[in-house]
mmCIF file of C-alpha atoms in Angstrom:
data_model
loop_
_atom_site.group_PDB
_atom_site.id
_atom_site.type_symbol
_atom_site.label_atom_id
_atom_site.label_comp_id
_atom_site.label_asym_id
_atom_site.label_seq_id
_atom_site.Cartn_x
_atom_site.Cartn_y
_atom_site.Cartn_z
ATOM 1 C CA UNK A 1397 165.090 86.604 114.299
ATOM 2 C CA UNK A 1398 164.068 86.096 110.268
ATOM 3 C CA UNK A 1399 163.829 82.087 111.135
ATOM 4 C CA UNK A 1400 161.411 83.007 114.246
ATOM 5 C CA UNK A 1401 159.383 85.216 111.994
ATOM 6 C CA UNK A 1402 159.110 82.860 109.436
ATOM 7 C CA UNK A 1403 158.118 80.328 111.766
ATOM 8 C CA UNK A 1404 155.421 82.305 113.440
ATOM 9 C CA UNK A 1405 154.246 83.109 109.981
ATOM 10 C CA UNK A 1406 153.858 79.409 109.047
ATOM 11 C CA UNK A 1407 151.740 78.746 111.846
ATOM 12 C CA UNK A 1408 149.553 81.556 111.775
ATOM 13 C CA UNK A 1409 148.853 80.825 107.901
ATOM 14 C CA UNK A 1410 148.257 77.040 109.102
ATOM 15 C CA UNK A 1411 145.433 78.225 111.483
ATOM 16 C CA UNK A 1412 143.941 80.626 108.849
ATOM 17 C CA UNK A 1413 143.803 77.823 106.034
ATOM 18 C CA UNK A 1414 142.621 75.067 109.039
ATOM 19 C CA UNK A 1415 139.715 77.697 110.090
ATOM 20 C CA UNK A 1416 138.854 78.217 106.287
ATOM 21 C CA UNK A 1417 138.571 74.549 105.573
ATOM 22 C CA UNK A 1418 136.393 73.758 108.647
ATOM 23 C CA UNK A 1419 134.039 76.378 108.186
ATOM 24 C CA UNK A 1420 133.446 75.037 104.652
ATOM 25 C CA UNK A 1421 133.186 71.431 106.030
ATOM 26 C CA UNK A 1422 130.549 72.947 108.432
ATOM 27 C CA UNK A 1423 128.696 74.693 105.276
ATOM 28 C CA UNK A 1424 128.911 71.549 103.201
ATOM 29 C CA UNK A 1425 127.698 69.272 106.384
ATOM 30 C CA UNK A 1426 124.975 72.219 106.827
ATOM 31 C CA UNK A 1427 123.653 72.178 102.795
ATOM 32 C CA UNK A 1428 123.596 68.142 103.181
ATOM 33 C CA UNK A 1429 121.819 68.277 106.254
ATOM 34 C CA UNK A 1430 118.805 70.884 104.870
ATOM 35 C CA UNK A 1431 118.777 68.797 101.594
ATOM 36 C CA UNK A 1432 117.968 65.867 103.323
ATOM 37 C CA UNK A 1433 115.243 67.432 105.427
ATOM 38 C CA UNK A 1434 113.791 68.534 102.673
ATOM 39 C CA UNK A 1435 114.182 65.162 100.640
ATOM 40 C CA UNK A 1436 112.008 63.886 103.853
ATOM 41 C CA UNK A 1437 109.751 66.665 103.651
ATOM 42 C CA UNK A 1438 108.817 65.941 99.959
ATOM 43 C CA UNK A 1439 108.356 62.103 100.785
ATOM 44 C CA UNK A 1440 105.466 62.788 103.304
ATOM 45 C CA UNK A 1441 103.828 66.056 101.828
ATOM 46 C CA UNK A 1442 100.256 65.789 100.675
ATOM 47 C CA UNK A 1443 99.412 66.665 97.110
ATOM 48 C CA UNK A 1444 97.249 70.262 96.527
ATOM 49 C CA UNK A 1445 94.936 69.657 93.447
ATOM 50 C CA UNK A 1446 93.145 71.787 90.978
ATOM 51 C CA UNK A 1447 90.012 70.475 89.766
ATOM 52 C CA UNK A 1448 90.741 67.319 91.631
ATOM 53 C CA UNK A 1449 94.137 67.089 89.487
ATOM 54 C CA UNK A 1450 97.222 66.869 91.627
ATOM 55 C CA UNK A 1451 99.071 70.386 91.368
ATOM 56 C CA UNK A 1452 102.101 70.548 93.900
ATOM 57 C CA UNK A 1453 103.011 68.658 97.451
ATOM 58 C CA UNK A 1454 102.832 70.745 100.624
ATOM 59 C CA UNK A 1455 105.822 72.590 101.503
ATOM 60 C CA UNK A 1456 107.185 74.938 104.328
ATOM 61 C CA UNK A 1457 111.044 76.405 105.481
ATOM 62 C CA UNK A 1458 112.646 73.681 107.105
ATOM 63 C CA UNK A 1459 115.688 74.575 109.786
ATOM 64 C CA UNK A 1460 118.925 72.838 110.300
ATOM 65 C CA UNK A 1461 119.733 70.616 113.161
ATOM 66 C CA UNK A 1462 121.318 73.174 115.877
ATOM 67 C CA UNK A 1463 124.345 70.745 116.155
ATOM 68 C CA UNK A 1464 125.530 71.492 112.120
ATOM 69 C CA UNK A 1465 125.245 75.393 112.984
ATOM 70 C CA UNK A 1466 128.372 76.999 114.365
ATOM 71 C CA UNK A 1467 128.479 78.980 117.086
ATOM 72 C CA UNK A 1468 126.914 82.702 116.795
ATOM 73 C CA UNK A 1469 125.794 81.986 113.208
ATOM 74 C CA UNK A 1470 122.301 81.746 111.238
ATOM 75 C CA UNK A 1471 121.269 80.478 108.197
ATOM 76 C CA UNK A 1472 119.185 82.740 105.367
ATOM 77 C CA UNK A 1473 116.696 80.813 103.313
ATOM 78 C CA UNK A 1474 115.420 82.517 99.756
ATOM 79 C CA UNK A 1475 112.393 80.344 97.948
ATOM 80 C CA UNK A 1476 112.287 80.969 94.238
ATOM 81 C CA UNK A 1477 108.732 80.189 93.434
ATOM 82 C CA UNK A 1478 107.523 79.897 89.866
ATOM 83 C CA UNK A 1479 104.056 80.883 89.445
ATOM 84 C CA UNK A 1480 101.054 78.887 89.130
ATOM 85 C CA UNK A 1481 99.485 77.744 85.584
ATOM 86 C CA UNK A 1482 97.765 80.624 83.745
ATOM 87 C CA UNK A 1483 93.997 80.288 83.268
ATOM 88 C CA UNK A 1484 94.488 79.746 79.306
ATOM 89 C CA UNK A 1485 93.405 77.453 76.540
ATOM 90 C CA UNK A 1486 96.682 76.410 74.841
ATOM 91 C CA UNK A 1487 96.509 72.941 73.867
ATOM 92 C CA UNK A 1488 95.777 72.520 69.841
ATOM 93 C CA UNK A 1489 97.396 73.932 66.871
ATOM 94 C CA UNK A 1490 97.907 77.696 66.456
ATOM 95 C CA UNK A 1491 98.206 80.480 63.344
ATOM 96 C CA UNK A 1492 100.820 83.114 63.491
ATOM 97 C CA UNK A 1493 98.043 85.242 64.835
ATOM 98 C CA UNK A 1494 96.373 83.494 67.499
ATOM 99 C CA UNK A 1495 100.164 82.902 68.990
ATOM 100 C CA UNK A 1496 100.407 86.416 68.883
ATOM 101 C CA UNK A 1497 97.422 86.771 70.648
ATOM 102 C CA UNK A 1498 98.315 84.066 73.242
ATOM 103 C CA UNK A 1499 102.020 85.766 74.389
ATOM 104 C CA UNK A 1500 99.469 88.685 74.840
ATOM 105 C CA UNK A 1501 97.216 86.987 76.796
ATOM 106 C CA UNK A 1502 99.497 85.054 79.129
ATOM 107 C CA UNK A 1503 100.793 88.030 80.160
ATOM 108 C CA UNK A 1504 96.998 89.132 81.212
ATOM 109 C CA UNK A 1505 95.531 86.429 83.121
ATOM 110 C CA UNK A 1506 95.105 84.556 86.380
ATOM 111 C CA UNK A 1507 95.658 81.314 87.226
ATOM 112 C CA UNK A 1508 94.248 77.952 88.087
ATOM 113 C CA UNK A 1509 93.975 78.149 91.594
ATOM 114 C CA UNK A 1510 94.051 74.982 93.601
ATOM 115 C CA UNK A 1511 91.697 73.700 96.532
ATOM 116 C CA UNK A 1512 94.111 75.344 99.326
ATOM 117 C CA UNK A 1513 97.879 76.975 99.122
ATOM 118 C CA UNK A 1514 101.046 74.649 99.043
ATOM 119 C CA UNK A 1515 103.604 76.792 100.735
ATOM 120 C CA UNK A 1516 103.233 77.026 103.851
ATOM 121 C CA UNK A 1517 105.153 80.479 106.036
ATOM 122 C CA UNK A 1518 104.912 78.825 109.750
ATOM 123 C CA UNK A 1519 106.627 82.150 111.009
ATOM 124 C CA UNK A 1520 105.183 85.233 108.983
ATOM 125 C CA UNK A 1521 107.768 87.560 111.455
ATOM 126 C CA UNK A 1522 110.722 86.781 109.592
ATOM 127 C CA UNK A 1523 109.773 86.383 105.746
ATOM 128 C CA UNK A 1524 109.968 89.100 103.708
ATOM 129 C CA UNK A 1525 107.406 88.464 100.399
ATOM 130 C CA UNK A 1526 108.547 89.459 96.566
ATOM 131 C CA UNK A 1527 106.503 89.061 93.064
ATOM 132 C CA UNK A 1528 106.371 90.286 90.109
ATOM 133 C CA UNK A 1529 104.184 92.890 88.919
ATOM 134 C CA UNK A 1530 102.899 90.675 85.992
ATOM 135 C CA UNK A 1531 99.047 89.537 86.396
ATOM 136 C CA UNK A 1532 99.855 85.593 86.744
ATOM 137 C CA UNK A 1533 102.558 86.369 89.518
ATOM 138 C CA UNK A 1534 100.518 88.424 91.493
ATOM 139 C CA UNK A 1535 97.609 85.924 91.391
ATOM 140 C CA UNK A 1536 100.202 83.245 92.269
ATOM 141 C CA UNK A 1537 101.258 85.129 95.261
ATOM 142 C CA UNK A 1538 97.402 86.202 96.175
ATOM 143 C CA UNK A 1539 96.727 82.890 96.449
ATOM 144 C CA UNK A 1540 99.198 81.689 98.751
ATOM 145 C CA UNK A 1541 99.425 84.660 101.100
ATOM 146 C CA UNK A 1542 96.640 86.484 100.858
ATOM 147 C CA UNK A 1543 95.833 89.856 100.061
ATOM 148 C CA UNK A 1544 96.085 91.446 103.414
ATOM 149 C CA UNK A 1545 99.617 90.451 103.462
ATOM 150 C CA UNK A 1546 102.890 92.882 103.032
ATOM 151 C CA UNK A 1547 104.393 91.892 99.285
ATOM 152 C CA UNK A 1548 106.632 93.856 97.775
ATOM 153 C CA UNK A 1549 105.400 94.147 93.949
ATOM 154 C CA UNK A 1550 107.738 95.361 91.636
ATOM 155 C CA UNK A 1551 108.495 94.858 87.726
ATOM 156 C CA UNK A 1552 112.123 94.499 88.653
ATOM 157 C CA UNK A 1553 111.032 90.577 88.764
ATOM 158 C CA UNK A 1554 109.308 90.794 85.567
ATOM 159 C CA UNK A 1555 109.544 87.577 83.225
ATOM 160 C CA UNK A 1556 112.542 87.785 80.447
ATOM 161 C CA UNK A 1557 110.452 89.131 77.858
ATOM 162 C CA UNK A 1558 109.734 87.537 74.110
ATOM 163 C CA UNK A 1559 108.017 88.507 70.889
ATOM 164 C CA UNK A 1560 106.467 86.406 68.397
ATOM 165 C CA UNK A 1561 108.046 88.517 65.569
ATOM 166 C CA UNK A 1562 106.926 89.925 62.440
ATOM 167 C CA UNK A 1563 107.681 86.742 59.910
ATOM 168 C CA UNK A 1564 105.094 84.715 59.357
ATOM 169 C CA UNK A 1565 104.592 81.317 58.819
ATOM 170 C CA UNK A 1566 101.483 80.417 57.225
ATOM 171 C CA UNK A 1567 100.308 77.140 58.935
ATOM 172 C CA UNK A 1568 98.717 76.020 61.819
ATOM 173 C CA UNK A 1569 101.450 74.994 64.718
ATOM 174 C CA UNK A 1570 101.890 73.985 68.321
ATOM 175 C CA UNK A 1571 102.193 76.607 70.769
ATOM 176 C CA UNK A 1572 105.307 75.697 71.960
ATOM 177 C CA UNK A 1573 107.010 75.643 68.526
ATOM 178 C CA UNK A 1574 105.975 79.598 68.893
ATOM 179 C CA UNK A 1575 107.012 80.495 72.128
ATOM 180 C CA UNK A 1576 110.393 78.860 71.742
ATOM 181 C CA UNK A 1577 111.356 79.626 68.477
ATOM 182 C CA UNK A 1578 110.220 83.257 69.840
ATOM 183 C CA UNK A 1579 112.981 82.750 73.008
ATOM 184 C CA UNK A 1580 115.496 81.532 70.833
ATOM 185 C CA UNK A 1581 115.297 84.074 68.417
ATOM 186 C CA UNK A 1582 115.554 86.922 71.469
ATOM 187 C CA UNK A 1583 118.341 85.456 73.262
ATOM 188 C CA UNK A 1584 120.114 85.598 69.332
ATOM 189 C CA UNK A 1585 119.339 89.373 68.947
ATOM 190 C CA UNK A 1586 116.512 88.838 67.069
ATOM 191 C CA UNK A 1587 112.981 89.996 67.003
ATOM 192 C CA UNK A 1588 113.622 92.189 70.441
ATOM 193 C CA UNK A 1589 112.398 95.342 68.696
ATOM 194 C CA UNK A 1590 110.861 97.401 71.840
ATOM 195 C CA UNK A 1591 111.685 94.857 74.659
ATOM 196 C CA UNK A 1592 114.586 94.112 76.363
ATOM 197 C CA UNK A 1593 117.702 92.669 75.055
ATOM 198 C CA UNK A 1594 119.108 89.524 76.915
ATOM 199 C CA UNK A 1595 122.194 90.807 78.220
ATOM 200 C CA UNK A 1596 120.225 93.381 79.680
ATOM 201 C CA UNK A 1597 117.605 90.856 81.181
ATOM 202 C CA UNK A 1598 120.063 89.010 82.952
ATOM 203 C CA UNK A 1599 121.569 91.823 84.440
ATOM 204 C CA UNK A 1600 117.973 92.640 85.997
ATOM 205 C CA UNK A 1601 118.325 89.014 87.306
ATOM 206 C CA UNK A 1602 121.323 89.949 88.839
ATOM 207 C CA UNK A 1603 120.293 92.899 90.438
ATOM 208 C CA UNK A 1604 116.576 90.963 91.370
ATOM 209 C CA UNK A 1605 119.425 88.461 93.191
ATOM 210 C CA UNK A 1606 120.900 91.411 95.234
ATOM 211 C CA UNK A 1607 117.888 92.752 96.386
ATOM 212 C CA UNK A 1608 116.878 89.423 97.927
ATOM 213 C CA UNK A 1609 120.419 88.846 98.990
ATOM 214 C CA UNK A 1610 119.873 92.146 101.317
ATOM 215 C CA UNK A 1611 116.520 91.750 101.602
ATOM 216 C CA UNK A 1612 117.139 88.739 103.650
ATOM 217 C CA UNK A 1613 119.714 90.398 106.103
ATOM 218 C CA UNK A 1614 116.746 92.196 107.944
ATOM 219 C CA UNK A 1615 114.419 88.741 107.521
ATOM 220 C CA UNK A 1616 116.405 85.449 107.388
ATOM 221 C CA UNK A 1617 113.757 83.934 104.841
ATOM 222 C CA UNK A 1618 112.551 85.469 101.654
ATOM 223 C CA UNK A 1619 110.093 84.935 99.038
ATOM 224 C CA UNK A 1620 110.060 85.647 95.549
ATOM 225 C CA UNK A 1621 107.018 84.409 93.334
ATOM 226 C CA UNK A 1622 107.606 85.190 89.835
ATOM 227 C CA UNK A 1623 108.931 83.688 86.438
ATOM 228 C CA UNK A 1624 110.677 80.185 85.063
ATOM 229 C CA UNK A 1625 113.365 81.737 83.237
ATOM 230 C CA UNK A 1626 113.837 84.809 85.581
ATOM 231 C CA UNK A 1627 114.464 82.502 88.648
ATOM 232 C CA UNK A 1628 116.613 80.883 87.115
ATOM 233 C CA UNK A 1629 119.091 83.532 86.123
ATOM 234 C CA UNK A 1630 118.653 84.264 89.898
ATOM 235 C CA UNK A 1631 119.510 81.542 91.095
ATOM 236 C CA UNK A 1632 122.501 81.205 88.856
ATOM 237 C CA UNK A 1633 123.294 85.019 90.618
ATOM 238 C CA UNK A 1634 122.925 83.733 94.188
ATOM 239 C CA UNK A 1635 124.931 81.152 93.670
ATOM 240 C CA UNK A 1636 127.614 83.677 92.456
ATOM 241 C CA UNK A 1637 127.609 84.991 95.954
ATOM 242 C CA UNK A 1638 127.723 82.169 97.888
ATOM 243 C CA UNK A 1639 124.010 80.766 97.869
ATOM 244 C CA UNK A 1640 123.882 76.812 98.164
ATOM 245 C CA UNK A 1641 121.028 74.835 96.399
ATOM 246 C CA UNK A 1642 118.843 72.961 99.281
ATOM 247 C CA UNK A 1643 115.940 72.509 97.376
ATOM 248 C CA UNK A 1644 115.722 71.908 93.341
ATOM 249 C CA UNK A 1645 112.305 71.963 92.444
ATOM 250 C CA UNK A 1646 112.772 72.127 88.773
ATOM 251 C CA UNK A 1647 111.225 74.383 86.189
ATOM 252 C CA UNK A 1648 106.659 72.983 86.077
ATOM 253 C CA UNK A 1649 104.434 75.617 87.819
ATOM 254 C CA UNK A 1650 104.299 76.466 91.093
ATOM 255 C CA UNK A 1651 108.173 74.790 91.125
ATOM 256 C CA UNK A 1652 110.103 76.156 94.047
ATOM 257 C CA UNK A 1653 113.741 76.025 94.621
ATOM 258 C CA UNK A 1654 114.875 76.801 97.846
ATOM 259 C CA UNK A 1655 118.838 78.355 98.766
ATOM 260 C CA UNK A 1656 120.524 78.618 102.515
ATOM 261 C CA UNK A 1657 123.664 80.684 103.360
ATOM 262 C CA UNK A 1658 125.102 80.777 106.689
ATOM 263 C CA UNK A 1659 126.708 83.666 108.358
ATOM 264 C CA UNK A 1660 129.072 83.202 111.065
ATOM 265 C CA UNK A 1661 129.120 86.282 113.746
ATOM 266 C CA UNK A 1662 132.345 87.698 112.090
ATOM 267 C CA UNK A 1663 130.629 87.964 108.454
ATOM 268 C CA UNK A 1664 127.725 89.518 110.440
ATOM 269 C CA UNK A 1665 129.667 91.832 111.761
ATOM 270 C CA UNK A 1666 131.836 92.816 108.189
ATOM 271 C CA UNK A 1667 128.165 93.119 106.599
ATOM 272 C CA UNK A 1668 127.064 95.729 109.692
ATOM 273 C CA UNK A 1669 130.557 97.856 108.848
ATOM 274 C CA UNK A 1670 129.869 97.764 105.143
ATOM 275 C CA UNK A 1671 126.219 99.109 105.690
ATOM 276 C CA UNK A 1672 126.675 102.020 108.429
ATOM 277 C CA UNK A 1673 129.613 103.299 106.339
ATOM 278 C CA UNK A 1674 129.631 106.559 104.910
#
């Protein structure tokens, strides 16, 4: 009796394990397969410019070839979109006070908006649209979706924030030895006097990251336009909970990374359970 238990025991854990394995296959198989249509996509997209300067190539949600889905499943799609360049002088040298005046600034203006928006939504239905409440963010998103359209604004998806700090240094320096000295210095402890610390920025990433993540249960693509550093601590969160990479658009303006998941029908259903509990 023990031997046949044993036995039957075996082979059920041998189905389990050979289920597990080919469901990651099929996720792997599914990542490689968005990747490369996305790898295509960027090889035939047309450049948007910005006072005839090209800005960023033409881009939509691509979907996976119905043979790498399994089936009963769908895939979820979440774009982090950084937002455009702010309308702002900063090339040249820079005193202690005119930095100070810039991080005060950025945080004010527009952007340069090009000749026609790059992301495309070919199915408005099913997207659910995010930014941040700061000005460039919201002109990012104005700009590509128009201002008739549903976005959820919210200073959840604010930028990690910075100061330039109280210690001066008396010479005339490039903006970007300010603004990262000024990140450094934060992310150290230092010079956060009435702003965030950074421990408790990323943990507003990683709440930002589960507010998409349920966001896009309801609408299987999402859209977030907001910050360089912000998306990227989201990212790192998504991928915490089982978000894949399809789309690495790096860290410029207007740089978009795209992530996929796919649920199967029983993952579906656990998430349903989990939601109409008490």
């Amino acid at each position: 009796m023990n031997r046949l238990f044993y036995t039957l025991f075996f082979i059920a854990m041998l189905v389990i394990v050979s289920a597990g394995c080919q469901e990651k296959d099929m996720q792997e198989q599914l990542v490689k397969n968005l990747e490369t249509k996305y790898k295509e996509l960027n090889n035939n997209a047309a450049y948007v410019t910005a006072n005839g300067v090209p800005i960023a190539q033409e881009l939509h949600f691509v979907e996976p070839d119905q043979n790498f889905l399994p089936q009963n499943s769908r895939v979820r799609q979440i774009a982090l979109i950084r937002h455009g360049e702010p309308d702002l002088v900063k090339t040249g040298k820079f005193t202690y006070e005119e930095a100070k005046s810039f991080i005060k600034n950025y945080d004010s203006v527009g952007i340069v908006i090009p000749d026609r928006p790059f992301f495309i939504l070919e199915d408005t239905n099913e997207v659910a649209l995010y930014t941040s409440n700061v000005p460039r963010a919201q002109a990012t998103a104005k700009y590509l979706f128009g201002a008739e359209r549903d976005i959820v604004t919210t200073s959840d998806f604010r930028e990690f924030e910075r100061i330039i700090g109280t210690r001066r240094v008396k010479m005339r320096l490039p903006l970007k030895y300010w603004t990262t000295t000024a990140r450094i210095k934060w992310m150290l402890g230092l010079d956060r006097e009435g702003i965030e610390s950074f421990s408790e920025a990323k943990e507003r990433a990683r709440k930002g990251a589960l507010i998409l993540d349920s966001a896009s249960e309801d609408n299987p693509k999402v859209v977030l336009v907001a910050h360089g550093f912000l998306n990227r601590y989201i990212r790192k969160s998504l991928e915490k909970q089982g978000w894949m990479v399809v789309r690495d658009g790096g860290d410029n303006y207007f740089a978009t990374t795209i992530l996929a998941k796919i649920d199967t029908e029983e993952e579906s259903s656990n998430n349903l359970v989990t939601e109409t509990d008490p």
